[in-house]
Tab-separated table of C-alpha atoms and ligand atoms in Angstrom:
chain	number	residue	atom	x	y	z
N	1	MET	CA	9.680	-13.507	-19.378
N	2	ALA	CA	6.965	-10.878	-19.191
N	3	LYS	CA	4.560	-12.905	-21.356
N	4	LYS	CA	5.200	-16.023	-19.893
N	5	VAL	CA	4.447	-14.584	-16.626
N	6	GLN	CA	1.273	-12.932	-17.839
N	7	ASP	CA	0.022	-16.438	-19.051
N	8	ALA	CA	0.738	-18.230	-15.681
N	9	LEU	CA	-1.183	-15.855	-13.561
N	10	LYS	CA	-3.812	-14.981	-16.191
N	11	ASP	CA	-6.581	-17.483	-14.896
N	12	LEU	CA	-5.915	-16.446	-11.329
N	13	VAL	CA	-6.135	-12.767	-12.112
N	14	SER	CA	-9.433	-13.288	-14.040
N	15	LEU	CA	-10.981	-15.358	-11.404
N	16	CYS	CA	-9.989	-12.624	-8.804
N	17	LYS	CA	-11.893	-10.163	-10.862
N	18	ARG	CA	-14.625	-12.353	-11.648
N	19	ARG	CA	-15.214	-13.175	-8.156
N	20	GLY	CA	-14.606	-9.990	-6.364
N	21	PHE	CA	-11.227	-10.592	-4.766
N	22	ILE	CA	-9.183	-8.020	-6.613
N	23	PHE	CA	-9.911	-5.474	-9.364
N	24	PRO	CA	-7.672	-3.551	-11.567
N	25	GLY	CA	-7.245	0.044	-10.072
N	26	SER	CA	-9.153	3.194	-11.458
N	27	GLU	CA	-10.603	0.870	-14.233
N	28	ILE	CA	-13.367	3.254	-15.215
N	29	TYR	CA	-10.700	5.714	-16.214
N	30	ASP	CA	-8.482	3.246	-18.217
N	31	GLY	CA	-6.853	2.144	-15.335
N	32	LEU	CA	-3.572	3.209	-13.594
N	33	ALA	CA	-0.751	0.658	-14.358
N	34	ASN	CA	0.177	-1.876	-11.302
N	35	THR	CA	-2.640	-0.765	-9.004
N	36	TRP	CA	-5.031	-2.706	-7.731
N	37	ASP	CA	-8.198	-2.535	-5.446
N	38	TYR	CA	-9.239	-5.287	-3.121
N	39	GLY	CA	-13.017	-6.204	-3.605
N	40	PRO	CA	-15.498	-7.853	-1.030
N	41	TYR	CA	-13.843	-11.036	-1.053
N	42	GLY	CA	-10.188	-9.780	-1.290
N	43	ILE	CA	-10.414	-7.488	1.583
N	44	GLU	CA	-12.077	-10.373	3.928
N	45	LEU	CA	-8.946	-12.619	2.938
N	46	LYS	CA	-6.527	-9.492	3.592
N	47	ARG	CA	-8.153	-8.904	7.101
N	48	ASN	CA	-7.998	-12.398	7.923
N	49	ILE	CA	-4.385	-12.531	7.292
N	50	LYS	CA	-3.457	-9.274	9.131
N	51	ASN	CA	-5.704	-10.345	12.157
N	52	LEU	CA	-4.003	-13.955	12.095
N	53	TRP	CA	-0.613	-12.370	12.007
N	54	TRP	CA	-1.415	-9.797	14.712
N	55	LYS	CA	-2.539	-12.435	16.918
N	56	LYS	CA	0.217	-14.936	16.430
N	57	PHE	CA	3.247	-12.292	16.239
N	58	VAL	CA	1.732	-9.645	18.626
N	59	SER	CA	-1.309	-9.792	20.947
N	60	SER	CA	-0.846	-13.583	22.107
N	61	ARG	CA	2.817	-12.917	23.121
N	62	PRO	CA	3.849	-11.321	26.278
N	63	ASP	CA	7.049	-10.287	24.875
N	64	VAL	CA	5.685	-8.395	21.729
N	65	LEU	CA	3.871	-4.984	21.921
N	66	GLY	CA	2.161	-3.114	18.919
N	67	LEU	CA	2.419	0.208	17.387
N	68	ASP	CA	0.945	2.123	14.574
N	69	SER	CA	3.357	5.008	13.428
N	70	SER	CA	2.881	7.664	10.928
N	71	ILE	CA	3.466	7.195	7.207
N	72	LEU	CA	4.769	10.712	7.062
N	73	LEU	CA	7.993	11.035	9.221
N	74	ASN	CA	10.587	13.824	9.636
N	75	PRO	CA	12.902	13.439	6.462
N	76	LYS	CA	15.860	13.172	9.055
N	77	VAL	CA	14.648	9.827	9.856
N	78	TRP	CA	15.336	8.631	6.285
N	79	VAL	CA	18.826	10.287	6.277
N	80	ALA	CA	19.728	8.544	9.263
N	81	SER	CA	18.320	5.142	8.274
N	82	GLY	CA	20.355	5.353	5.066
N	83	HIS	CA	17.367	5.384	2.651
N	84	VAL	CA	18.103	8.951	1.283
N	85	GLY	CA	21.536	7.943	0.378
N	86	ASN	CA	21.429	4.448	-0.634
N	87	PHE	CA	17.693	3.275	-1.125
N	88	SER	CA	18.152	3.106	-4.913
N	89	ASP	CA	18.304	0.462	-7.584
N	90	PRO	CA	20.468	0.484	-10.533
N	91	LEU	CA	18.318	1.510	-13.557
N	92	VAL	CA	19.225	1.049	-17.146
N	93	ASP	CA	17.410	2.013	-20.212
N	94	CYS	CA	17.139	-0.115	-23.481
N	95	LYS	CA	18.526	2.052	-26.108
N	96	ALA	CA	16.603	0.369	-28.657
N	97	CYS	CA	12.810	0.182	-27.201
N	98	ARG	CA	13.557	2.666	-24.342
N	99	GLU	CA	11.908	0.077	-21.808
N	100	ARG	CA	13.419	0.686	-18.143
N	101	PHE	CA	14.646	-2.351	-16.210
N	102	ARG	CA	16.640	-2.892	-12.858
N	103	ALA	CA	19.995	-3.868	-13.835
N	104	ASP	CA	20.469	-6.241	-10.728
N	105	GLN	CA	17.170	-8.029	-11.552
N	106	LEU	CA	18.300	-8.739	-15.282
N	107	LEU	CA	21.455	-9.893	-14.071
N	108	GLU	CA	20.054	-12.032	-11.363
N	109	GLU	CA	17.537	-13.708	-13.671
N	110	LYS	CA	20.427	-14.791	-15.985
N	111	LEU	CA	23.260	-15.407	-13.472
N	112	GLY	CA	21.402	-16.445	-10.385
N	113	ASP	CA	20.403	-15.146	-7.058
N	114	GLY	CA	22.808	-12.283	-5.490
N	115	ALA	CA	24.752	-12.356	-8.765
N	116	ALA	CA	24.762	-8.259	-8.538
N	117	ALA	CA	25.029	-8.157	-4.801
N	118	GLY	CA	27.462	-5.546	-3.435
N	119	LYS	CA	28.621	-4.884	-6.891
N	120	ASN	CA	29.266	-0.947	-7.839
N	121	PHE	CA	27.560	0.732	-11.079
N	122	GLU	CA	30.884	0.074	-12.954
N	123	GLU	CA	31.082	-3.391	-12.208
N	124	ILE	CA	27.280	-3.733	-13.109
N	125	ASP	CA	27.920	-1.959	-16.366
N	126	ALA	CA	30.591	-4.457	-16.970
N	127	MET	CA	28.644	-7.393	-16.140
N	128	MET	CA	25.685	-6.311	-18.257
N	129	LYS	CA	28.177	-6.269	-21.311
N	130	GLU	CA	30.048	-9.478	-20.663
N	131	ASN	CA	26.982	-11.196	-20.208
N	132	ALA	CA	25.197	-9.820	-23.141
N	133	ILE	CA	21.970	-9.291	-21.308
N	134	GLU	CA	19.150	-9.119	-23.635
N	135	CYS	CA	16.074	-6.585	-23.109
N	136	PRO	CA	13.178	-8.663	-22.247
N	137	SER	CA	11.025	-6.426	-24.321
N	138	CYS	CA	12.864	-6.328	-27.496
N	139	GLY	CA	15.731	-8.817	-27.180
N	140	LYS	CA	18.535	-6.152	-28.039
N	141	SER	CA	21.439	-5.625	-25.824
N	142	ASP	CA	22.065	-2.029	-25.930
N	143	TRP	CA	21.966	-0.447	-22.556
N	144	THR	CA	22.488	3.183	-20.892
N	145	GLN	CA	24.946	3.160	-18.266
N	146	PRO	CA	23.081	2.053	-14.980
N	147	ARG	CA	22.329	5.131	-12.669
N	148	ALA	CA	20.880	5.196	-9.274
N	149	PHE	CA	17.114	5.664	-8.718
N	150	ASN	CA	15.714	6.396	-5.357
N	151	LEU	CA	12.553	4.587	-4.660
N	152	MET	CA	11.126	6.875	-2.099
N	153	PHE	CA	8.166	9.034	-3.196
N	154	GLN	CA	8.364	12.647	-2.413
N	155	THR	CA	5.527	15.020	-1.592
N	156	GLU	CA	5.353	18.290	0.228
N	157	ILE	CA	3.789	19.487	3.343
N	158	GLY	CA	1.933	22.716	3.826
N	159	VAL	CA	0.159	25.112	1.481
N	160	VAL	CA	3.098	26.946	-0.116
N	161	GLU	CA	4.281	24.722	-3.129
N	162	GLY	CA	8.221	24.542	-3.379
N	163	ALA	CA	8.808	25.917	-0.017
N	164	GLY	CA	11.261	23.320	0.846
N	165	ASN	CA	9.069	21.260	2.990
N	166	LYS	CA	9.780	18.007	1.443
N	167	VAL	CA	8.553	14.741	2.978
N	168	TYR	CA	8.672	11.119	1.936
N	169	LEU	CA	6.056	8.330	1.960
N	170	ARG	CA	7.574	5.565	4.043
N	171	PRO	CA	8.936	2.851	2.165
N	172	GLU	CA	8.964	0.465	5.007
N	173	THR	CA	7.097	0.657	8.614
N	174	ALA	CA	10.258	-0.317	10.519
N	175	GLN	CA	11.811	2.972	10.830
N	176	GLY	CA	8.498	4.102	12.602
N	177	ILE	CA	9.341	1.533	15.346
N	178	PHE	CA	12.975	2.392	15.760
N	179	ILE	CA	12.276	5.960	16.390
N	180	ASN	CA	9.505	5.124	18.972
N	181	PHE	CA	12.122	2.866	20.778
N	182	LYS	CA	12.944	5.429	23.522
N	183	ASN	CA	9.228	6.235	23.878
N	184	ILE	CA	8.274	2.608	24.635
N	185	MET	CA	11.285	2.090	26.968
N	186	ASP	CA	10.473	5.258	28.844
N	187	ASN	CA	6.698	4.781	28.988
N	188	VAL	CA	5.873	1.217	28.851
N	189	ARG	CA	9.338	-0.336	30.211
N	190	PRO	CA	9.426	-3.770	28.578
N	191	LYS	CA	12.194	-5.901	29.531
N	192	ILE	CA	14.530	-7.208	26.912
N	193	PRO	CA	14.076	-9.334	24.820
N	194	PHE	CA	10.971	-7.957	23.570
N	195	GLY	CA	9.518	-7.139	20.121
N	196	VAL	CA	7.480	-4.145	18.500
N	197	GLY	CA	5.193	-5.046	15.849
N	198	GLN	CA	3.357	-2.872	13.121
N	199	ILE	CA	0.919	-3.300	10.096
N	200	GLY	CA	0.805	-0.593	7.618
N	201	LYS	CA	0.981	0.884	4.178
N	202	SER	CA	4.477	1.478	2.458
N	203	PHE	CA	5.342	3.077	-0.751
N	204	ARG	CA	8.211	2.364	-3.117
N	205	ASN	CA	8.481	3.915	-6.725
N	206	GLU	CA	9.540	0.446	-8.007
N	207	ILE	CA	11.300	0.678	-11.458
N	208	THR	CA	9.542	-2.897	-12.370
N	209	PRO	CA	6.358	-3.449	-10.678
N	210	GLY	CA	4.350	-6.285	-11.933
N	211	ASN	CA	3.430	-9.907	-11.698
N	212	PHE	CA	-0.162	-8.899	-10.416
N	213	ILE	CA	0.166	-7.872	-6.696
N	214	PHE	CA	3.665	-9.357	-6.512
N	215	ARG	CA	5.440	-6.116	-6.740
N	216	THR	CA	3.613	-2.752	-6.545
N	217	ARG	CA	4.328	0.698	-5.548
N	218	GLU	CA	1.663	0.867	-2.732
N	219	PHE	CA	1.420	-2.134	-0.498
N	220	GLU	CA	1.285	-3.164	3.164
N	221	GLN	CA	3.843	-4.682	5.503
N	222	MET	CA	3.682	-6.784	8.655
N	223	GLU	CA	6.907	-6.002	10.468
N	224	LEU	CA	8.427	-6.975	13.621
N	225	GLU	CA	11.510	-5.427	15.428
N	226	PHE	CA	12.788	-7.915	17.998
N	227	PHE	CA	15.350	-6.302	20.280
N	228	CYS	CA	17.704	-8.717	22.181
N	229	GLU	CA	20.946	-8.458	24.036
N	230	PRO	CA	24.119	-8.365	21.628
N	231	GLY	CA	25.462	-11.681	21.469
N	232	THR	CA	22.120	-13.515	21.854
N	233	GLU	CA	20.948	-12.527	18.217
N	234	VAL	CA	21.967	-15.487	16.280
N	235	GLU	CA	19.681	-17.485	18.653
N	236	TRP	CA	16.939	-15.099	18.052
N	237	TYR	CA	17.423	-15.157	14.474
N	238	ASN	CA	17.257	-18.786	14.277
N	239	TYR	CA	14.386	-18.783	16.429
N	240	TRP	CA	12.355	-16.443	14.158
N	241	LYS	CA	13.217	-18.198	11.011
N	242	GLU	CA	11.600	-21.160	12.448
N	243	PHE	CA	8.524	-19.469	14.108
N	244	CYS	CA	7.891	-17.957	10.836
N	245	MET	CA	8.029	-21.025	8.566
N	246	LYS	CA	5.911	-23.050	11.118
N	247	TRP	CA	3.391	-20.348	11.104
N	248	LEU	CA	3.082	-20.583	7.103
N	249	VAL	CA	2.931	-24.375	6.945
N	250	GLU	CA	1.060	-25.364	10.162
N	251	GLU	CA	-1.333	-22.454	10.547
N	252	LEU	CA	-1.881	-21.076	7.277
N	253	GLY	CA	-1.853	-24.455	5.226
N	254	ILE	CA	0.794	-23.143	2.599
N	255	THR	CA	2.278	-26.171	0.809
N	256	GLU	CA	5.528	-27.008	2.273
N	257	ASN	CA	7.612	-27.993	-0.466
N	258	LYS	CA	6.715	-24.659	-2.279
N	259	LEU	CA	8.453	-22.891	0.417
N	260	ARG	CA	12.035	-22.534	1.061
N	261	LEU	CA	14.579	-20.630	3.463
N	262	ARG	CA	17.327	-18.913	1.164
N	263	GLU	CA	20.327	-18.008	3.267
N	264	HIS	CA	22.056	-14.875	1.956
N	265	ALA	CA	25.719	-15.304	0.958
N	266	LYS	CA	28.138	-13.001	2.734
N	267	GLU	CA	28.544	-10.855	-0.480
N	268	GLU	CA	24.892	-10.493	-0.386
N	269	LEU	CA	24.529	-9.194	3.144
N	270	SER	CA	23.917	-5.542	4.066
N	271	HIS	CA	27.060	-4.237	5.679
N	272	TYR	CA	25.409	-4.055	9.031
N	273	SER	CA	23.596	-7.384	9.009
N	274	ASN	CA	25.298	-10.682	10.493
N	275	GLY	CA	22.532	-12.847	8.875
N	276	THR	CA	19.691	-12.621	6.436
N	277	SER	CA	17.361	-14.986	5.172
N	278	ASP	CA	14.515	-14.894	2.692
N	279	VAL	CA	11.437	-17.226	2.868
N	280	GLU	CA	10.864	-17.526	-0.767
N	281	TYR	CA	7.665	-19.351	-2.305
N	282	GLU	CA	7.448	-21.105	-5.718
N	283	PHE	CA	5.079	-18.830	-7.561
N	284	PRO	CA	3.766	-19.716	-11.160
N	285	PHE	CA	6.473	-17.407	-12.542
N	286	GLY	CA	9.300	-19.008	-10.373
N	287	TRP	CA	10.625	-18.616	-6.703
N	288	GLY	CA	10.175	-15.076	-5.239
N	289	GLU	CA	10.728	-13.530	-1.893
N	290	LEU	CA	7.892	-13.776	0.435
N	291	TRP	CA	9.412	-12.619	3.937
N	292	GLY	CA	12.580	-11.135	4.629
N	293	ILE	CA	14.220	-12.363	8.032
N	294	ALA	CA	17.453	-10.152	8.951
N	295	SER	CA	19.701	-9.780	11.903
N	296	ARG	CA	20.167	-6.086	11.825
N	297	THR	CA	22.606	-5.916	14.772
N	298	ASP	CA	22.417	-2.206	16.446
N	299	PHE	CA	22.752	-0.554	13.130
N	300	ASP	CA	19.331	1.320	13.029
N	301	LEU	CA	19.308	2.496	16.743
N	302	LYS	CA	22.853	3.675	16.553
N	303	GLN	CA	22.073	5.712	13.523
N	304	HIS	CA	19.227	7.150	15.060
N	305	GLN	CA	21.173	7.891	18.182
N	306	GLU	CA	23.970	9.619	16.151
N	307	HIS	CA	21.548	11.616	14.081
N	308	SER	CA	19.131	12.556	16.794
N	309	ARG	CA	21.697	12.856	19.571
N	310	VAL	CA	18.959	11.221	21.749
N	311	LYS	CA	20.526	7.905	23.642
N	312	GLN	CA	18.836	4.575	22.377
N	313	GLU	CA	19.905	2.636	25.260
N	314	TYR	CA	18.639	-0.396	27.344
N	315	TYR	CA	19.301	-0.380	31.151
N	316	ASP	CA	19.588	-3.853	32.264
N	317	ALA	CA	19.256	-3.242	36.094
N	318	VAL	CA	19.935	-6.998	36.839
N	319	ASN	CA	23.441	-6.773	35.881
N	320	ASN	CA	23.600	-2.941	36.143
N	321	LYS	CA	24.659	-2.342	32.603
N	322	ARG	CA	23.793	-0.235	29.533
N	323	TYR	CA	23.737	-1.178	25.981
N	324	VAL	CA	22.069	-0.364	22.549
N	325	PRO	CA	20.151	-3.533	21.628
N	326	PHE	CA	20.560	-5.693	18.856
N	327	VAL	CA	17.350	-6.425	16.388
N	328	VAL	CA	16.020	-9.333	14.556
N	329	GLU	CA	13.516	-8.340	11.937
N	330	PRO	CA	11.059	-10.571	10.307
N	331	SER	CA	9.518	-8.280	7.547
N	332	LEU	CA	6.425	-9.552	5.511
N	333	GLY	CA	4.280	-8.099	2.819
N	334	VAL	CA	0.561	-8.464	3.236
N	335	ASP	CA	-0.258	-8.600	-0.297
N	336	ARG	CA	2.677	-10.840	-1.083
N	337	LEU	CA	1.241	-13.282	1.418
N	338	LEU	CA	-2.187	-12.821	-0.099
N	339	LEU	CA	-0.685	-13.584	-3.504
N	340	VAL	CA	0.931	-16.666	-2.045
N	341	LEU	CA	-2.189	-17.867	-0.640
N	342	LEU	CA	-4.104	-17.470	-3.821
N	343	CYS	CA	-1.360	-19.262	-5.963
N	344	ASP	CA	-1.470	-21.930	-3.416
N	345	ALA	CA	-4.962	-22.212	-2.966
N	346	TYR	CA	-5.949	-22.304	-6.784
N	347	ASP	CA	-6.901	-25.412	-8.601
N	348	VAL	CA	-8.824	-26.620	-11.452
N	349	GLU	CA	-10.090	-30.127	-10.630
N	350	GLN	CA	-11.234	-32.814	-13.296
N	351	LEU	CA	-14.322	-34.444	-12.007
N	352	GLU	CA	-15.956	-37.486	-13.727
N	353	ASN	CA	-17.918	-35.505	-16.219
N	354	ASP	CA	-17.090	-31.809	-15.310
N	355	GLU	CA	-14.560	-29.743	-14.072
N	356	ARG	CA	-14.579	-27.484	-11.075
N	357	THR	CA	-12.144	-24.446	-10.295
N	358	VAL	CA	-11.602	-24.307	-6.474
N	359	MET	CA	-9.788	-22.432	-4.134
N	360	HIS	CA	-8.250	-24.616	-1.391
N	361	PHE	CA	-8.118	-21.906	1.367
N	362	HIS	CA	-7.215	-23.043	4.882
N	363	PRO	CA	-10.425	-22.335	7.001
N	364	SER	CA	-8.666	-19.856	9.148
N	365	VAL	CA	-7.858	-17.699	6.069
N	366	ALA	CA	-10.875	-18.283	3.808
N	367	PRO	CA	-12.579	-15.042	3.242
N	368	VAL	CA	-16.224	-16.880	3.554
N	369	LYS	CA	-16.457	-19.550	6.355
N	370	ALA	CA	-19.730	-21.044	5.496
N	371	ALA	CA	-22.538	-20.833	3.225
N	372	VAL	CA	-26.203	-21.698	4.239
N	373	LEU	CA	-28.069	-23.021	1.338
N	374	PRO	CA	-31.666	-23.829	1.723
N	375	LEU	CA	-32.989	-26.555	-0.562
N	376	VAL	CA	-36.249	-24.362	-1.429
N	377	LYS	CA	-36.805	-20.967	-0.928
N	378	LYS	CA	-40.017	-20.984	1.314
N	379	GLY	CA	-41.657	-22.313	4.324
N	380	LYS	CA	-39.962	-23.890	7.150
N	381	VAL	CA	-36.901	-24.808	5.333
N	382	LYS	CA	-36.125	-21.131	4.542
N	383	GLU	CA	-37.239	-20.022	7.907
N	384	LYS	CA	-34.725	-22.359	9.591
N	385	ALA	CA	-31.925	-21.600	6.997
N	386	GLU	CA	-32.367	-17.875	7.843
N	387	GLU	CA	-32.216	-18.444	11.549
N	388	ILE	CA	-29.109	-20.433	11.281
N	389	PHE	CA	-27.481	-17.574	8.999
N	390	GLN	CA	-28.267	-15.135	11.613
N	391	LYS	CA	-26.560	-17.090	14.132
N	392	LEU	CA	-23.733	-17.674	12.513
N	393	ILE	CA	-23.084	-14.392	10.927
N	394	LYS	CA	-22.836	-12.797	14.343
N	395	ARG	CA	-19.277	-14.737	14.709
N	396	TRP	CA	-17.814	-15.299	10.845
N	397	ASN	CA	-18.196	-13.957	7.557
N	398	VAL	CA	-20.994	-16.341	6.316
N	399	GLU	CA	-23.186	-16.165	3.292
N	400	TYR	CA	-26.938	-17.139	2.600
N	401	ASP	CA	-27.886	-18.205	-0.902
N	402	GLU	CA	-31.050	-19.447	-2.138
N	403	THR	CA	-30.779	-18.846	-5.967
N	404	GLN	CA	-29.968	-21.168	-8.653
N	405	SER	CA	-29.439	-24.952	-8.297
N	406	ILE	CA	-27.775	-26.389	-5.530
N	407	GLY	CA	-24.899	-27.529	-7.931
N	408	LYS	CA	-24.448	-23.972	-9.074
N	409	ARG	CA	-24.467	-22.522	-5.660
N	410	TYR	CA	-21.751	-25.215	-4.688
N	411	ARG	CA	-19.401	-24.154	-7.555
N	412	ARG	CA	-19.811	-20.463	-6.579
N	413	GLN	CA	-18.737	-21.259	-3.144
N	414	ASP	CA	-15.847	-23.472	-4.300
N	415	GLU	CA	-14.462	-20.479	-6.427
N	416	LEU	CA	-14.625	-18.133	-3.327
N	417	GLY	CA	-12.779	-21.030	-1.303
N	418	THR	CA	-15.608	-21.340	1.264
N	419	PRO	CA	-14.864	-24.342	3.217
N	420	PHE	CA	-18.303	-25.357	4.414
N	421	CYS	CA	-21.575	-25.458	2.657
N	422	ILE	CA	-24.597	-26.093	5.098
N	423	THR	CA	-27.683	-27.287	3.318
N	424	VAL	CA	-31.113	-27.085	4.829
N	425	ASP	CA	-33.888	-29.448	3.735
N	426	PHE	CA	-36.955	-31.010	4.486
N	427	ASP	CA	-35.532	-33.604	6.733
N	428	THR	CA	-34.154	-30.573	8.706
N	429	VAL	CA	-37.326	-29.144	9.488
N	430	GLY	CA	-39.587	-32.660	9.437
N	431	GLU	CA	-41.742	-31.395	6.629
N	432	GLY	CA	-43.254	-33.587	3.840
N	433	GLU	CA	-42.305	-37.394	3.677
N	434	SER	CA	-39.147	-36.598	5.689
N	435	ASP	CA	-36.821	-38.901	7.513
N	436	ALA	CA	-37.518	-38.505	11.136
N	437	SER	CA	-33.989	-39.587	12.199
N	438	LYS	CA	-32.725	-36.334	10.249
N	439	LEU	CA	-34.857	-33.976	12.214
N	440	GLY	CA	-32.763	-31.119	13.490
N	441	PHE	CA	-29.734	-32.014	11.264
N	442	VAL	CA	-28.102	-29.977	8.552
N	443	THR	CA	-26.108	-31.443	5.905
N	444	VAL	CA	-22.336	-29.874	5.819
N	445	ARG	CA	-20.243	-30.387	2.739
N	446	GLU	CA	-16.602	-29.949	2.953
N	447	ARG	CA	-15.228	-28.116	-0.130
N	448	ASP	CA	-11.929	-30.276	-0.767
N	449	SER	CA	-13.389	-33.653	-0.556
N	450	MET	CA	-16.834	-32.774	-1.131
N	451	LYS	CA	-17.964	-35.205	1.427
N	452	GLN	CA	-21.229	-34.675	3.230
N	453	GLU	CA	-21.976	-35.071	6.864
N	454	LEU	CA	-24.919	-34.839	9.196
N	455	VAL	CA	-24.415	-32.322	11.977
N	456	ALA	CA	-26.841	-31.353	14.608
N	457	ILE	CA	-27.994	-27.754	14.611
N	458	GLU	CA	-27.248	-27.281	18.171
N	459	ASN	CA	-23.661	-28.647	17.443
N	460	LEU	CA	-22.879	-26.605	14.321
N	461	GLU	CA	-21.135	-23.469	15.727
N	462	ALA	CA	-18.845	-25.620	17.767
N	463	TYR	CA	-18.290	-27.963	14.792
N	464	LEU	CA	-17.275	-24.896	12.545
N	465	ALA	CA	-15.045	-23.133	15.234
N	466	GLU	CA	-13.187	-26.312	15.744
N	467	LYS	CA	-12.326	-26.456	11.919
N	468	ILE	CA	-11.837	-22.638	11.710
N	469	GLY	CA	-9.778	-22.121	14.739
N	470	TYR	CA	-11.467	-18.951	15.963
Y	1	LIG	P1	13.354	-6.365	-3.655
Y	1	LIG	O1	14.764	-6.466	-3.671
Y	1	LIG	O2	12.791	-7.438	-4.340
Y	1	LIG	O3	12.878	-5.097	-4.032
Y	1	LIG	P2	13.563	-6.298	-0.542
Y	1	LIG	O4	14.379	-7.363	-0.366
Y	1	LIG	O5	14.122	-4.813	-0.720
Y	1	LIG	O6	12.773	-6.374	-1.964
Y	1	LIG	P3	12.310	-5.802	1.942
Y	1	LIG	O7	12.758	-4.508	1.937
Y	1	LIG	O8	13.059	-7.050	2.396
Y	1	LIG	O9	12.303	-6.247	0.228
Y	1	LIG	O10	10.712	-5.853	2.014
Y	1	LIG	C1	10.343	-6.782	2.916
Y	1	LIG	C2	9.060	-7.539	2.435
Y	1	LIG	O11	7.972	-6.614	2.118
Y	1	LIG	C3	9.130	-8.296	1.329
Y	1	LIG	O12	9.576	-9.639	1.695
Y	1	LIG	C4	7.667	-8.299	0.587
Y	1	LIG	O13	7.127	-9.237	1.271
Y	1	LIG	C5	7.334	-7.017	0.803
Y	1	LIG	N1	7.526	-5.955	-0.190
Y	1	LIG	C6	8.570	-5.527	-0.498
Y	1	LIG	N2	8.638	-4.776	-1.715
Y	1	LIG	C7	7.100	-4.810	-1.853
Y	1	LIG	C8	6.491	-4.328	-3.142
Y	1	LIG	N3	6.896	-3.391	-4.015
Y	1	LIG	N4	5.151	-4.901	-3.177
Y	1	LIG	C9	4.736	-5.816	-2.564
Y	1	LIG	N5	5.454	-6.249	-1.418
Y	1	LIG	C10	6.539	-5.780	-1.010
């Protein structure tokens, strides 16, 4: 399994490094396994993803507010949320080669999604034996008993080591929203239904990180907690499932038949959830979760109410009633979505007597929106190209490139996924034996079709804005 996955992602990982999207972490010190740094193009892609999510799910919606809570929270938060007691995976060691794995994942790989859901450690142990689960590293089937491994990273606050000031790095951003519910209610006074959205880093000491940036120990999440009146949660749960899927397909341009919604079976649901779905994507290594959408009832707010002894209620003035709201949570990983966009965009095309690698990013997410390419690097052509570049860069991330042949410059932009290349030539500026009808026009080459179109300079910004969408 591990080797096959490596092969499937190898070309993409190498393009990501070669083109400055994603670098292996701490590389000059021989690296740190499963850590990754976003390079100049990766960070543009990431920022575009976060900005688009924020706009769609928070700032353009009158019923959603934003928040930025701390990574370090009072440890009581994690007791109340259940993370101290339950946020653990069943860890098994292969006795032959000593590699460690998640028993639930090994079982699911062999027996299908949800195979280990709701099973206790004894049952998992029995299933490992009954199904003769083999070690993915050495092929033997000789396992230790499963034991609980808590995924939260611990650290200490303050100068005195070991003084008992243990804190955790948050394993999700959601609890920061729940513990601010009362602050938001008392001070901002939104009417139900309303949501609170947040983007931020989360940390999980994953047993088996891997598949490039699919599963890492440090990652970013974009989470929305949507509070609604009990009894309306199914309606909102369905609403958000559809809303999320539509955004992925219609606005981010992700291939529709590589996405599916997988509704969790009853046995798979957490005890507090009355509906959970995963949006899954068909990665080169198989289907994997992209987005978890869960109807979480009033579990989280009630837990905090009980543990903090501070009421977590909403007062409905119209009907004169008080209640603890229910919540529907769409929870998405930034890096996970970025990997989906990379996998979905990556293509090696056979041309007549050549081959090109191209990233088919939707213009809205593309890290570079356009490249301005003067045909020669001097005189009026260069001046005009620079003038166009200076104008466009005020609005978008655009590049100026006058090195190498035009063909090579196109190929480089294709690998970066730049949707538009703008060439400025003698006709544009009326130099030499130029075609007078093309004076004041540039040639815009569209990345996917490679078709070229003449666009008047004065219309160029509006032309690009229409395609990019902002
Ligand atoms: P799993 O069971 O695969 O460990 P999960 O179902 O516990 O994951 P959630 O808690 O639902 O994951 O997390 C919500 C979202 O956060 C996921 O859909 C994914 O996009 C992202 N995410 C979770 N864990 C990681 C990770 N280790 N690395 C990158 N993204 C992650």
